[in-house]
Amino acid sequence: MDLIIYILLCVLAVLCLVLLRTEGLLRKNSALFISAGVVLFAFVLRARCLPHITYDYQDFLVKWVDHFRANGGFRGIVNYHGNYNIPYLYFLALFSYSDMEPLGFIKLLSILFDVLLAWGVCRLTGVFGASEGKRRAAFLGTLLLPTVLLNGAYWGQCDSIYVALAIWSLYFIFKGKPCLSMVFLALSFSFKLQAIFFLPVYFLFLCRKQLKLWQLPIFPLTYLVVVLPAVLLGKPFSETLTLYFSQMGTVGSAMNYNSPSVFALLRPENTELASKLAIGAAFAFILLVYALFIRKAKRTGNESGLTAALLLVVAIPFLLPHMHDRYFFGADVLSFAVAFVIPELLPVPVLCSFASLLGYHAYLRGRYLMPMSWGAVALILAIIWLLVELFFLLRTRANPRKRKSG
């Protein structure tokens, strides 16, 4: 790994402390020293992970960068055919202008969004009145979440990008800035299709008047702006709009790919029928959450909306077929954030991280640490826990902090 990569990694570590200081979370010397120590530890771990090469990098990422090198950098976007959307290709094309091995740049991009993800989690907890100590812990803890550490720095994946943008979208909607929320949600979706797990909760925000109908077009307009440079380079406009539809045919035909989904428990013989039933079950679950929420939505605190968002982000990929090991990354991060807001939900991030790590271990080590069905059971418990908490929040018509104080 080149020295410049480690220098840039140090810059990102310093950025963490700058952001914490900007948030007013390093006013005490003790907070500064502890935070510096945790950041140092988090980035030493990342530095140790950087040289690791996975099959995903060998079979896809490095070949895509080579494609851009052979086709004029950004001009190579025109004849690129793969399953990543346009915004990520801008970065791969940019990396192709360097003669260095692209591994370090690809991982640094994900680590940059690890930092922005931690910042977003910190901000999100702050909207709900978290103390300085909790906000600082939310920031530092996000950097140390096992799947956050492994996903980018070790695996070379980019799930931190779309999830960071989705977390910021939630922050802005709860902050009362719905237009910015739509912009960040569209950016999240433009990077990865898995952002669709976050989308259904925005219907609930419409019901609560936190989002207005006239603000919805901001989503497609933002998406169009993001892909416009590729269109100007010569990429057919229709391809930029239909990429995700064509991508659905590349996820594979297996019902489960090292994922703690319901199909870690079930082994249906008729996979076509099972897929249809699973998709129907996911839609039915979304409608169930809507039915629970809508009647009392206007009379409840924001905690119910946050809990509903987490419930959907966990349950949708759990019920759907063809899910992969990394598709619960959003659930891992959001559940961690929610635990700072609603302490009663502390077991949920433990259950989610446990389930996800089983899938990560299966891919990264080439063997199962435990049966994937254990992960599926963990997520069932998480879903039940969240349903109970949501029902309680909706019935009490108050948020947990107010409920406790009196």
mmCIF file of C-alpha atoms in Angstrom:
data_model
loop_
_atom_site.group_PDB
_atom_site.id
_atom_site.type_symbol
_atom_site.label_atom_id
_atom_site.label_comp_id
_atom_site.label_asym_id
_atom_site.label_seq_id
_atom_site.Cartn_x
_atom_site.Cartn_y
_atom_site.Cartn_z
ATOM 1 C CA MET A 1 0.000 0.000 0.000
ATOM 2 C CA ASP A 2 1.442 3.390 -1.009
ATOM 3 C CA LEU A 3 2.458 5.945 1.599
ATOM 4 C CA ILE A 4 0.010 8.526 0.193
ATOM 5 C CA ILE A 5 -2.889 6.237 1.143
ATOM 6 C CA TYR A 6 -1.808 6.128 4.777
ATOM 7 C CA ILE A 7 -1.283 9.896 4.803
ATOM 8 C CA LEU A 8 -4.832 10.390 3.518
ATOM 9 C CA LEU A 9 -6.061 7.934 6.137
ATOM 10 C CA CYS A 10 -4.463 10.130 8.808
ATOM 11 C CA VAL A 11 -6.236 13.148 7.303
ATOM 12 C CA LEU A 12 -9.565 11.349 7.706
ATOM 13 C CA ALA A 13 -8.727 10.568 11.335
ATOM 14 C CA VAL A 14 -8.031 14.252 11.956
ATOM 15 C CA LEU A 15 -11.318 15.067 10.207
ATOM 16 C CA CYS A 16 -13.131 13.011 12.856
ATOM 17 C CA LEU A 17 -11.725 15.192 15.618
ATOM 18 C CA VAL A 18 -12.489 18.362 13.654
ATOM 19 C CA LEU A 19 -16.118 17.292 13.269
ATOM 20 C CA LEU A 20 -16.404 16.397 16.939
ATOM 21 C CA ARG A 21 -14.993 19.803 17.848
ATOM 22 C CA THR A 22 -17.382 21.510 15.423
ATOM 23 C CA GLU A 23 -20.261 19.734 17.177
ATOM 24 C CA GLY A 24 -19.050 21.132 20.506
ATOM 25 C CA LEU A 25 -18.217 17.688 21.855
ATOM 26 C CA LEU A 26 -14.554 18.246 22.755
ATOM 27 C CA ARG A 27 -14.857 21.117 25.173
ATOM 28 C CA LYS A 28 -13.303 19.161 28.045
ATOM 29 C CA ASN A 29 -9.733 17.880 27.914
ATOM 30 C CA SER A 30 -10.903 14.457 29.051
ATOM 31 C CA ALA A 31 -13.340 14.282 26.110
ATOM 32 C CA LEU A 32 -10.560 15.295 23.713
ATOM 33 C CA PHE A 33 -8.094 12.677 24.986
ATOM 34 C CA ILE A 34 -10.651 9.886 25.069
ATOM 35 C CA SER A 35 -11.963 10.763 21.605
ATOM 36 C CA ALA A 36 -8.457 10.993 20.161
ATOM 37 C CA GLY A 37 -7.647 7.588 21.616
ATOM 38 C CA VAL A 38 -10.781 5.977 20.202
ATOM 39 C CA VAL A 39 -10.266 7.582 16.775
ATOM 40 C CA LEU A 40 -6.635 6.435 16.761
ATOM 41 C CA PHE A 41 -7.723 2.896 17.606
ATOM 42 C CA ALA A 42 -10.449 2.927 14.927
ATOM 43 C CA PHE A 43 -8.047 4.105 12.251
ATOM 44 C CA VAL A 44 -5.214 1.784 13.240
ATOM 45 C CA LEU A 45 -7.690 -1.052 12.727
ATOM 46 C CA ARG A 46 -8.568 0.396 9.323
ATOM 47 C CA ALA A 47 -4.907 0.727 8.409
ATOM 48 C CA ARG A 48 -4.432 -2.969 9.211
ATOM 49 C CA CYS A 49 -7.408 -3.807 6.980
ATOM 50 C CA LEU A 50 -6.360 -1.763 3.941
ATOM 51 C CA PRO A 51 -4.056 -4.307 2.226
ATOM 52 C CA HIS A 52 -6.651 -7.089 2.289
ATOM 53 C CA ILE A 53 -7.951 -8.100 -1.138
ATOM 54 C CA THR A 54 -11.261 -9.902 -1.647
ATOM 55 C CA TYR A 55 -12.685 -11.697 -4.659
ATOM 56 C CA ASP A 56 -15.127 -8.816 -5.157
ATOM 57 C CA TYR A 57 -12.180 -6.505 -5.699
ATOM 58 C CA GLN A 58 -10.361 -8.919 -8.007
ATOM 59 C CA ASP A 59 -13.404 -9.923 -10.028
ATOM 60 C CA PHE A 60 -15.155 -6.568 -10.306
ATOM 61 C CA LEU A 61 -13.743 -3.358 -8.850
ATOM 62 C CA VAL A 62 -10.218 -3.478 -10.235
ATOM 63 C CA LYS A 63 -11.542 -4.605 -13.632
ATOM 64 C CA TRP A 64 -13.920 -1.658 -13.737
ATOM 65 C CA VAL A 65 -11.094 0.769 -12.958
ATOM 66 C CA ASP A 66 -9.038 -0.902 -15.706
ATOM 67 C CA HIS A 67 -11.989 -0.377 -18.037
ATOM 68 C CA PHE A 68 -11.913 3.349 -17.368
ATOM 69 C CA ARG A 69 -8.140 3.443 -17.826
ATOM 70 C CA ALA A 70 -8.491 1.803 -21.214
ATOM 71 C CA ASN A 71 -11.407 3.990 -22.318
ATOM 72 C CA GLY A 72 -10.343 7.526 -21.502
ATOM 73 C CA GLY A 73 -11.305 7.853 -17.833
ATOM 74 C CA PHE A 74 -14.673 9.547 -17.489
ATOM 75 C CA ARG A 75 -15.436 8.856 -21.162
ATOM 76 C CA GLY A 76 -15.449 5.164 -20.273
ATOM 77 C CA ILE A 77 -18.738 5.657 -18.446
ATOM 78 C CA VAL A 78 -20.470 5.712 -21.836
ATOM 79 C CA ASN A 79 -19.742 2.058 -22.616
ATOM 80 C CA TYR A 80 -19.570 0.744 -19.043
ATOM 81 C CA HIS A 81 -21.858 -2.209 -18.356
ATOM 82 C CA GLY A 82 -21.987 -3.298 -14.750
ATOM 83 C CA ASN A 83 -24.222 -3.266 -11.706
ATOM 84 C CA TYR A 84 -23.077 -0.052 -10.018
ATOM 85 C CA ASN A 85 -24.937 3.159 -10.671
ATOM 86 C CA ILE A 86 -23.528 6.343 -12.175
ATOM 87 C CA PRO A 87 -22.394 8.263 -9.033
ATOM 88 C CA TYR A 88 -20.049 5.486 -7.893
ATOM 89 C CA LEU A 89 -18.671 5.252 -11.422
ATOM 90 C CA TYR A 90 -17.594 8.890 -11.234
ATOM 91 C CA PHE A 91 -15.257 7.935 -8.405
ATOM 92 C CA LEU A 92 -13.940 4.800 -10.134
ATOM 93 C CA ALA A 93 -13.296 6.836 -13.271
ATOM 94 C CA LEU A 94 -11.466 9.451 -11.190
ATOM 95 C CA PHE A 95 -9.264 6.760 -9.631
ATOM 96 C CA SER A 96 -8.358 5.493 -13.093
ATOM 97 C CA TYR A 97 -6.301 8.633 -13.769
ATOM 98 C CA SER A 98 -3.742 7.462 -11.213
ATOM 99 C CA ASP A 99 -1.229 4.738 -12.011
ATOM 100 C CA MET A 100 -1.450 3.507 -8.424
ATOM 101 C CA GLU A 101 -3.235 0.336 -7.448
ATOM 102 C CA PRO A 102 -6.871 1.461 -6.991
ATOM 103 C CA LEU A 103 -7.460 -0.653 -3.874
ATOM 104 C CA GLY A 104 -6.377 2.098 -1.486
ATOM 105 C CA PHE A 105 -8.466 4.803 -3.170
ATOM 106 C CA ILE A 106 -11.562 2.584 -3.249
ATOM 107 C CA LYS A 107 -11.241 1.798 0.442
ATOM 108 C CA LEU A 108 -10.454 5.399 1.390
ATOM 109 C CA LEU A 109 -13.661 6.523 -0.311
ATOM 110 C CA SER A 110 -15.652 4.123 1.866
ATOM 111 C CA ILE A 111 -13.742 5.209 4.979
ATOM 112 C CA LEU A 112 -14.522 8.851 4.177
ATOM 113 C CA PHE A 113 -18.189 7.908 4.244
ATOM 114 C CA ASP A 114 -17.619 5.954 7.466
ATOM 115 C CA VAL A 115 -16.716 9.338 8.943
ATOM 116 C CA LEU A 116 -19.732 11.067 7.389
ATOM 117 C CA LEU A 117 -21.879 8.176 8.602
ATOM 118 C CA ALA A 118 -20.623 8.617 12.165
ATOM 119 C CA TRP A 119 -21.275 12.342 11.914
ATOM 120 C CA GLY A 120 -24.808 11.692 10.659
ATOM 121 C CA VAL A 121 -25.539 9.273 13.509
ATOM 122 C CA CYS A 122 -24.230 11.875 15.961
ATOM 123 C CA ARG A 123 -26.485 14.550 14.450
ATOM 124 C CA LEU A 124 -29.502 12.229 14.348
ATOM 125 C CA THR A 125 -29.250 11.397 18.038
ATOM 126 C CA GLY A 126 -28.847 15.109 18.790
ATOM 127 C CA VAL A 127 -32.222 15.894 17.204
ATOM 128 C CA PHE A 128 -33.802 13.738 19.903
ATOM 129 C CA GLY A 129 -32.072 15.557 22.731
ATOM 130 C CA ALA A 130 -29.155 13.191 23.343
ATOM 131 C CA SER A 131 -26.567 14.555 25.741
ATOM 132 C CA GLU A 132 -23.060 15.545 24.671
ATOM 133 C CA GLY A 133 -21.720 12.287 26.026
ATOM 134 C CA LYS A 134 -24.258 10.215 24.098
ATOM 135 C CA ARG A 135 -23.671 12.120 20.879
ATOM 136 C CA ARG A 136 -19.926 11.678 21.223
ATOM 137 C CA ALA A 137 -20.404 7.972 21.960
ATOM 138 C CA ALA A 138 -22.701 7.673 18.928
ATOM 139 C CA PHE A 139 -20.012 9.167 16.667
ATOM 140 C CA LEU A 140 -17.134 7.104 18.039
ATOM 141 C CA GLY A 141 -19.207 3.948 18.386
ATOM 142 C CA THR A 142 -20.276 4.079 14.752
ATOM 143 C CA LEU A 143 -16.627 4.078 13.681
ATOM 144 C CA LEU A 144 -16.117 0.900 15.711
ATOM 145 C CA LEU A 145 -19.239 -0.999 14.672
ATOM 146 C CA PRO A 146 -17.933 -4.330 13.347
ATOM 147 C CA THR A 147 -19.806 -4.224 10.053
ATOM 148 C CA VAL A 148 -18.851 -0.578 9.467
ATOM 149 C CA LEU A 149 -15.187 -1.415 10.019
ATOM 150 C CA LEU A 150 -15.264 -4.547 7.866
ATOM 151 C CA ASN A 151 -17.472 -3.306 5.034
ATOM 152 C CA GLY A 152 -15.206 -0.601 3.677
ATOM 153 C CA ALA A 153 -11.709 -0.930 5.107
ATOM 154 C CA TYR A 154 -11.499 -4.731 4.870
ATOM 155 C CA TRP A 155 -14.003 -5.781 2.209
ATOM 156 C CA GLY A 156 -13.709 -2.720 -0.027
ATOM 157 C CA GLN A 157 -17.480 -2.332 -0.314
ATOM 158 C CA CYS A 158 -19.303 1.002 -0.406
ATOM 159 C CA ASP A 159 -22.433 0.450 1.686
ATOM 160 C CA SER A 160 -21.361 3.249 4.023
ATOM 161 C CA ILE A 161 -22.033 5.710 1.177
ATOM 162 C CA TYR A 162 -25.730 5.066 0.642
ATOM 163 C CA VAL A 163 -26.415 4.462 4.337
ATOM 164 C CA ALA A 164 -24.611 7.667 5.383
ATOM 165 C CA LEU A 165 -26.740 9.629 2.930
ATOM 166 C CA ALA A 166 -29.906 7.884 4.161
ATOM 167 C CA ILE A 167 -29.036 8.677 7.792
ATOM 168 C CA TRP A 168 -28.544 12.337 6.860
ATOM 169 C CA SER A 169 -31.892 12.238 5.075
ATOM 170 C CA LEU A 170 -33.554 11.050 8.287
ATOM 171 C CA TYR A 171 -31.718 13.732 10.240
ATOM 172 C CA PHE A 172 -33.047 16.469 7.966
ATOM 173 C CA ILE A 173 -36.638 15.200 8.040
ATOM 174 C CA PHE A 174 -36.638 15.166 11.850
ATOM 175 C CA LYS A 175 -34.868 18.521 11.872
ATOM 176 C CA GLY A 176 -37.737 20.015 9.895
ATOM 177 C CA LYS A 177 -35.874 20.373 6.594
ATOM 178 C CA PRO A 178 -37.817 18.084 4.234
ATOM 179 C CA CYS A 179 -36.348 19.501 1.020
ATOM 180 C CA LEU A 180 -32.826 18.636 2.103
ATOM 181 C CA SER A 181 -34.134 15.271 3.277
ATOM 182 C CA MET A 182 -35.403 14.510 -0.232
ATOM 183 C CA VAL A 183 -32.080 15.559 -1.757
ATOM 184 C CA PHE A 184 -30.101 13.215 0.490
ATOM 185 C CA LEU A 185 -32.574 10.368 0.045
ATOM 186 C CA ALA A 186 -32.222 10.690 -3.731
ATOM 187 C CA LEU A 187 -28.430 10.755 -3.429
ATOM 188 C CA SER A 188 -28.593 7.601 -1.326
ATOM 189 C CA PHE A 189 -30.787 5.868 -3.882
ATOM 190 C CA SER A 190 -28.565 7.042 -6.746
ATOM 191 C CA PHE A 191 -25.623 5.168 -5.231
ATOM 192 C CA LYS A 192 -27.311 1.880 -4.382
ATOM 193 C CA LEU A 193 -30.653 0.209 -4.944
ATOM 194 C CA GLN A 194 -30.629 -1.027 -1.332
ATOM 195 C CA ALA A 195 -31.616 2.499 -0.269
ATOM 196 C CA ILE A 196 -35.109 1.339 -1.232
ATOM 197 C CA PHE A 197 -35.327 -0.265 2.224
ATOM 198 C CA PHE A 198 -35.519 3.263 3.673
ATOM 199 C CA LEU A 199 -38.092 4.628 1.218
ATOM 200 C CA PRO A 200 -41.385 3.253 2.639
ATOM 201 C CA VAL A 201 -41.086 5.202 5.889
ATOM 202 C CA TYR A 202 -41.340 8.484 4.006
ATOM 203 C CA PHE A 203 -45.018 7.763 3.369
ATOM 204 C CA LEU A 204 -45.445 7.953 7.146
ATOM 205 C CA PHE A 205 -43.706 11.333 7.160
ATOM 206 C CA LEU A 206 -46.240 12.461 4.574
ATOM 207 C CA CYS A 207 -49.026 11.359 6.898
ATOM 208 C CA ARG A 208 -47.470 13.327 9.744
ATOM 209 C CA LYS A 209 -47.154 16.438 7.567
ATOM 210 C CA GLN A 210 -43.368 16.391 8.035
ATOM 211 C CA LEU A 211 -43.177 16.020 4.276
ATOM 212 C CA LYS A 212 -45.471 17.619 1.696
ATOM 213 C CA LEU A 213 -46.533 16.293 -1.677
ATOM 214 C CA TRP A 214 -44.984 19.215 -3.551
ATOM 215 C CA GLN A 215 -41.594 18.288 -2.082
ATOM 216 C CA LEU A 216 -41.608 14.755 -3.523
ATOM 217 C CA PRO A 217 -40.447 15.821 -7.032
ATOM 218 C CA ILE A 218 -37.162 16.924 -5.443
ATOM 219 C CA PHE A 219 -36.266 13.231 -5.350
ATOM 220 C CA PRO A 220 -36.367 12.539 -9.121
ATOM 221 C CA LEU A 221 -34.935 15.988 -9.923
ATOM 222 C CA THR A 222 -31.925 15.310 -7.710
ATOM 223 C CA TYR A 223 -31.432 11.923 -9.334
ATOM 224 C CA LEU A 224 -31.531 13.527 -12.782
ATOM 225 C CA VAL A 225 -28.947 16.128 -11.771
ATOM 226 C CA VAL A 226 -26.635 13.391 -10.488
ATOM 227 C CA VAL A 227 -26.715 11.377 -13.729
ATOM 228 C CA LEU A 228 -26.639 14.444 -16.009
ATOM 229 C CA PRO A 229 -22.803 14.517 -16.356
ATOM 230 C CA ALA A 230 -22.856 10.935 -17.631
ATOM 231 C CA VAL A 231 -25.575 11.851 -20.139
ATOM 232 C CA LEU A 232 -23.528 14.812 -21.333
ATOM 233 C CA LEU A 233 -20.575 12.471 -21.848
ATOM 234 C CA GLY A 234 -22.763 10.368 -24.144
ATOM 235 C CA LYS A 235 -24.365 7.787 -21.864
ATOM 236 C CA PRO A 236 -27.886 7.063 -23.163
ATOM 237 C CA PHE A 237 -30.362 8.788 -20.870
ATOM 238 C CA SER A 238 -32.625 5.735 -20.854
ATOM 239 C CA GLU A 239 -29.796 3.576 -19.469
ATOM 240 C CA THR A 240 -29.279 5.909 -16.515
ATOM 241 C CA LEU A 241 -32.971 5.586 -15.644
ATOM 242 C CA THR A 242 -33.359 1.839 -16.149
ATOM 243 C CA LEU A 243 -30.078 0.577 -14.685
ATOM 244 C CA TYR A 244 -31.710 -0.655 -11.497
ATOM 245 C CA PHE A 245 -34.315 -2.601 -13.457
ATOM 246 C CA SER A 246 -31.587 -4.388 -15.386
ATOM 247 C CA GLN A 247 -29.607 -4.829 -12.159
ATOM 248 C CA MET A 248 -32.435 -6.843 -10.627
ATOM 249 C CA GLY A 249 -31.599 -9.618 -13.044
ATOM 250 C CA THR A 250 -28.001 -9.829 -11.783
ATOM 251 C CA VAL A 251 -28.673 -10.551 -8.100
ATOM 252 C CA GLY A 252 -28.770 -14.291 -8.792
ATOM 253 C CA SER A 253 -31.459 -16.935 -8.586
ATOM 254 C CA ALA A 254 -30.620 -18.380 -5.167
ATOM 255 C CA MET A 255 -33.084 -17.543 -2.420
ATOM 256 C CA ASN A 256 -30.327 -16.507 -0.041
ATOM 257 C CA TYR A 257 -26.685 -15.413 -0.274
ATOM 258 C CA ASN A 258 -25.169 -15.721 3.224
ATOM 259 C CA SER A 259 -27.965 -13.494 4.475
ATOM 260 C CA PRO A 260 -29.831 -13.838 7.803
ATOM 261 C CA SER A 261 -33.124 -13.492 5.956
ATOM 262 C CA VAL A 262 -36.151 -15.703 6.406
ATOM 263 C CA PHE A 263 -34.667 -17.990 3.738
ATOM 264 C CA ALA A 264 -31.896 -18.928 6.125
ATOM 265 C CA LEU A 265 -34.694 -20.796 7.901
ATOM 266 C CA LEU A 266 -36.749 -21.934 4.922
ATOM 267 C CA ARG A 267 -35.633 -24.097 2.000
ATOM 268 C CA PRO A 268 -38.578 -23.982 -0.429
ATOM 269 C CA GLU A 269 -38.617 -26.390 -3.352
ATOM 270 C CA ASN A 270 -40.713 -24.093 -5.552
ATOM 271 C CA THR A 271 -38.456 -21.040 -5.484
ATOM 272 C CA GLU A 272 -40.518 -19.046 -7.988
ATOM 273 C CA LEU A 273 -43.649 -19.323 -5.862
ATOM 274 C CA ALA A 274 -41.667 -18.695 -2.677
ATOM 275 C CA SER A 275 -40.192 -15.514 -4.172
ATOM 276 C CA LYS A 276 -43.633 -14.158 -5.014
ATOM 277 C CA LEU A 277 -44.971 -15.020 -1.566
ATOM 278 C CA ALA A 278 -41.963 -13.392 0.106
ATOM 279 C CA ILE A 279 -42.368 -10.181 -1.878
ATOM 280 C CA GLY A 280 -46.066 -10.203 -0.996
ATOM 281 C CA ALA A 281 -45.186 -10.719 2.659
ATOM 282 C CA ALA A 282 -42.824 -7.733 2.577
ATOM 283 C CA PHE A 283 -45.555 -5.522 1.107
ATOM 284 C CA ALA A 284 -48.061 -6.856 3.646
ATOM 285 C CA PHE A 285 -45.674 -6.028 6.482
ATOM 286 C CA ILE A 286 -45.247 -2.482 5.192
ATOM 287 C CA LEU A 287 -49.034 -2.118 5.110
ATOM 288 C CA LEU A 288 -49.237 -3.478 8.657
ATOM 289 C CA VAL A 289 -46.821 -0.797 9.880
ATOM 290 C CA TYR A 290 -48.821 1.815 7.994
ATOM 291 C CA ALA A 291 -52.045 0.563 9.572
ATOM 292 C CA LEU A 292 -50.528 0.706 13.067
ATOM 293 C CA PHE A 293 -49.057 4.131 12.497
ATOM 294 C CA ILE A 294 -51.451 6.230 10.432
ATOM 295 C CA ARG A 295 -54.386 6.556 12.837
ATOM 296 C CA LYS A 296 -52.256 7.999 15.613
ATOM 297 C CA ALA A 297 -49.350 9.413 13.655
ATOM 298 C CA LYS A 298 -50.192 13.068 14.279
ATOM 299 C CA ARG A 299 -50.437 12.582 18.030
ATOM 300 C CA THR A 300 -47.122 10.849 18.651
ATOM 301 C CA GLY A 301 -43.554 12.032 19.035
ATOM 302 C CA ASN A 302 -40.780 11.637 16.505
ATOM 303 C CA GLU A 303 -39.575 8.532 18.343
ATOM 304 C CA SER A 304 -42.419 6.546 16.803
ATOM 305 C CA GLY A 305 -41.356 7.640 13.315
ATOM 306 C CA LEU A 306 -37.752 6.683 14.023
ATOM 307 C CA THR A 307 -38.816 3.304 15.384
ATOM 308 C CA ALA A 308 -41.001 2.692 12.332
ATOM 309 C CA ALA A 309 -38.075 3.544 10.056
ATOM 310 C CA LEU A 310 -35.844 1.025 11.819
ATOM 311 C CA LEU A 311 -38.559 -1.629 11.826
ATOM 312 C CA LEU A 312 -38.930 -1.358 8.050
ATOM 313 C CA VAL A 313 -35.183 -1.319 7.405
ATOM 314 C CA VAL A 314 -34.869 -4.571 9.357
ATOM 315 C CA ALA A 315 -38.016 -6.354 8.224
ATOM 316 C CA ILE A 316 -38.030 -5.620 4.473
ATOM 317 C CA PRO A 317 -34.690 -7.291 3.635
ATOM 318 C CA PHE A 318 -35.500 -10.028 6.152
ATOM 319 C CA LEU A 319 -38.628 -10.993 4.213
ATOM 320 C CA LEU A 320 -37.406 -10.520 0.644
ATOM 321 C CA PRO A 321 -35.780 -13.269 -1.450
ATOM 322 C CA HIS A 322 -32.295 -13.127 -3.024
ATOM 323 C CA MET A 323 -30.830 -11.035 -0.204
ATOM 324 C CA HIS A 324 -27.052 -10.812 0.212
ATOM 325 C CA ASP A 325 -24.826 -10.716 3.293
ATOM 326 C CA ARG A 326 -24.394 -6.918 3.262
ATOM 327 C CA TYR A 327 -28.047 -5.919 2.874
ATOM 328 C CA PHE A 328 -28.562 -5.382 6.615
ATOM 329 C CA PHE A 329 -25.855 -2.733 6.857
ATOM 330 C CA GLY A 330 -28.486 0.000 7.151
ATOM 331 C CA ALA A 331 -30.230 -1.912 9.937
ATOM 332 C CA ASP A 332 -26.939 -2.308 11.830
ATOM 333 C CA VAL A 333 -26.227 1.419 11.787
ATOM 334 C CA LEU A 334 -29.737 2.776 12.298
ATOM 335 C CA SER A 335 -30.416 0.378 15.180
ATOM 336 C CA PHE A 336 -27.233 1.599 16.864
ATOM 337 C CA ALA A 337 -28.402 5.211 16.495
ATOM 338 C CA VAL A 338 -31.911 4.435 17.757
ATOM 339 C CA ALA A 339 -30.538 2.771 20.901
ATOM 340 C CA PHE A 340 -29.192 6.167 22.007
ATOM 341 C CA VAL A 341 -32.658 7.670 21.600
ATOM 342 C CA ILE A 342 -34.759 4.817 22.994
ATOM 343 C CA PRO A 343 -32.707 2.831 25.527
ATOM 344 C CA GLU A 344 -35.403 0.120 25.645
ATOM 345 C CA LEU A 345 -34.266 -0.866 22.147
ATOM 346 C CA LEU A 346 -30.641 -1.526 23.141
ATOM 347 C CA PRO A 347 -30.903 -5.287 22.398
ATOM 348 C CA VAL A 348 -31.866 -4.560 18.770
ATOM 349 C CA PRO A 349 -28.432 -3.369 17.517
ATOM 350 C CA VAL A 350 -26.847 -6.366 19.269
ATOM 351 C CA LEU A 351 -29.213 -8.737 17.467
ATOM 352 C CA CYS A 352 -28.771 -6.985 14.112
ATOM 353 C CA SER A 353 -24.982 -6.884 14.297
ATOM 354 C CA PHE A 354 -24.840 -10.521 15.354
ATOM 355 C CA ALA A 355 -26.993 -11.525 12.372
ATOM 356 C CA SER A 356 -24.989 -9.446 9.894
ATOM 357 C CA LEU A 357 -21.635 -10.665 11.160
ATOM 358 C CA LEU A 358 -22.611 -14.263 10.488
ATOM 359 C CA GLY A 359 -23.004 -13.352 6.823
ATOM 360 C CA TYR A 360 -19.788 -11.327 6.760
ATOM 361 C CA HIS A 361 -17.870 -14.204 8.302
ATOM 362 C CA ALA A 362 -19.296 -16.638 5.757
ATOM 363 C CA TYR A 363 -18.072 -14.524 2.833
ATOM 364 C CA LEU A 364 -14.802 -13.195 4.210
ATOM 365 C CA ARG A 365 -13.625 -16.464 5.790
ATOM 366 C CA GLY A 366 -15.231 -18.873 3.352
ATOM 367 C CA ARG A 367 -16.997 -20.873 6.060
ATOM 368 C CA TYR A 368 -19.858 -20.536 8.498
ATOM 369 C CA LEU A 369 -19.076 -19.558 12.064
ATOM 370 C CA MET A 370 -22.604 -20.556 13.097
ATOM 371 C CA PRO A 371 -25.681 -21.592 11.108
ATOM 372 C CA MET A 372 -27.186 -18.617 9.272
ATOM 373 C CA SER A 373 -30.532 -19.658 10.723
ATOM 374 C CA TRP A 374 -29.295 -18.305 14.066
ATOM 375 C CA GLY A 375 -29.003 -14.890 12.452
ATOM 376 C CA ALA A 376 -32.532 -15.181 11.098
ATOM 377 C CA VAL A 377 -33.830 -16.013 14.571
ATOM 378 C CA ALA A 378 -31.961 -12.989 15.953
ATOM 379 C CA LEU A 379 -33.684 -10.743 13.410
ATOM 380 C CA ILE A 380 -37.089 -12.228 14.225
ATOM 381 C CA LEU A 381 -36.483 -11.287 17.862
ATOM 382 C CA ALA A 382 -35.406 -7.787 16.771
ATOM 383 C CA ILE A 383 -38.549 -7.348 14.662
ATOM 384 C CA ILE A 384 -40.802 -8.501 17.512
ATOM 385 C CA TRP A 385 -39.007 -6.167 19.928
ATOM 386 C CA LEU A 386 -39.456 -3.237 17.543
ATOM 387 C CA LEU A 387 -43.124 -4.030 16.940
ATOM 388 C CA VAL A 388 -43.801 -4.066 20.659
ATOM 389 C CA GLU A 389 -41.979 -0.779 21.177
ATOM 390 C CA LEU A 390 -43.765 0.868 18.243
ATOM 391 C CA PHE A 391 -47.139 -0.292 19.528
ATOM 392 C CA PHE A 392 -46.256 1.050 22.979
ATOM 393 C CA LEU A 393 -45.124 4.416 21.607
ATOM 394 C CA LEU A 394 -48.297 4.782 19.566
ATOM 395 C CA ARG A 395 -50.539 3.863 22.496
ATOM 396 C CA THR A 396 -48.876 6.136 25.042
ATOM 397 C CA ARG A 397 -48.902 9.084 22.579
ATOM 398 C CA ALA A 398 -45.613 10.256 24.076
ATOM 399 C CA ASN A 399 -41.923 9.715 23.656
ATOM 400 C CA PRO A 400 -39.941 7.556 26.082
ATOM 401 C CA ARG A 401 -38.140 10.431 27.790
ATOM 402 C CA LYS A 402 -41.360 12.308 28.540
ATOM 403 C CA ARG A 403 -43.023 9.108 29.638
ATOM 404 C CA LYS A 404 -40.308 8.436 32.207
ATOM 405 C CA SER A 405 -40.232 11.926 33.585
ATOM 406 C CA GLY A 406 -43.742 12.037 34.465
#
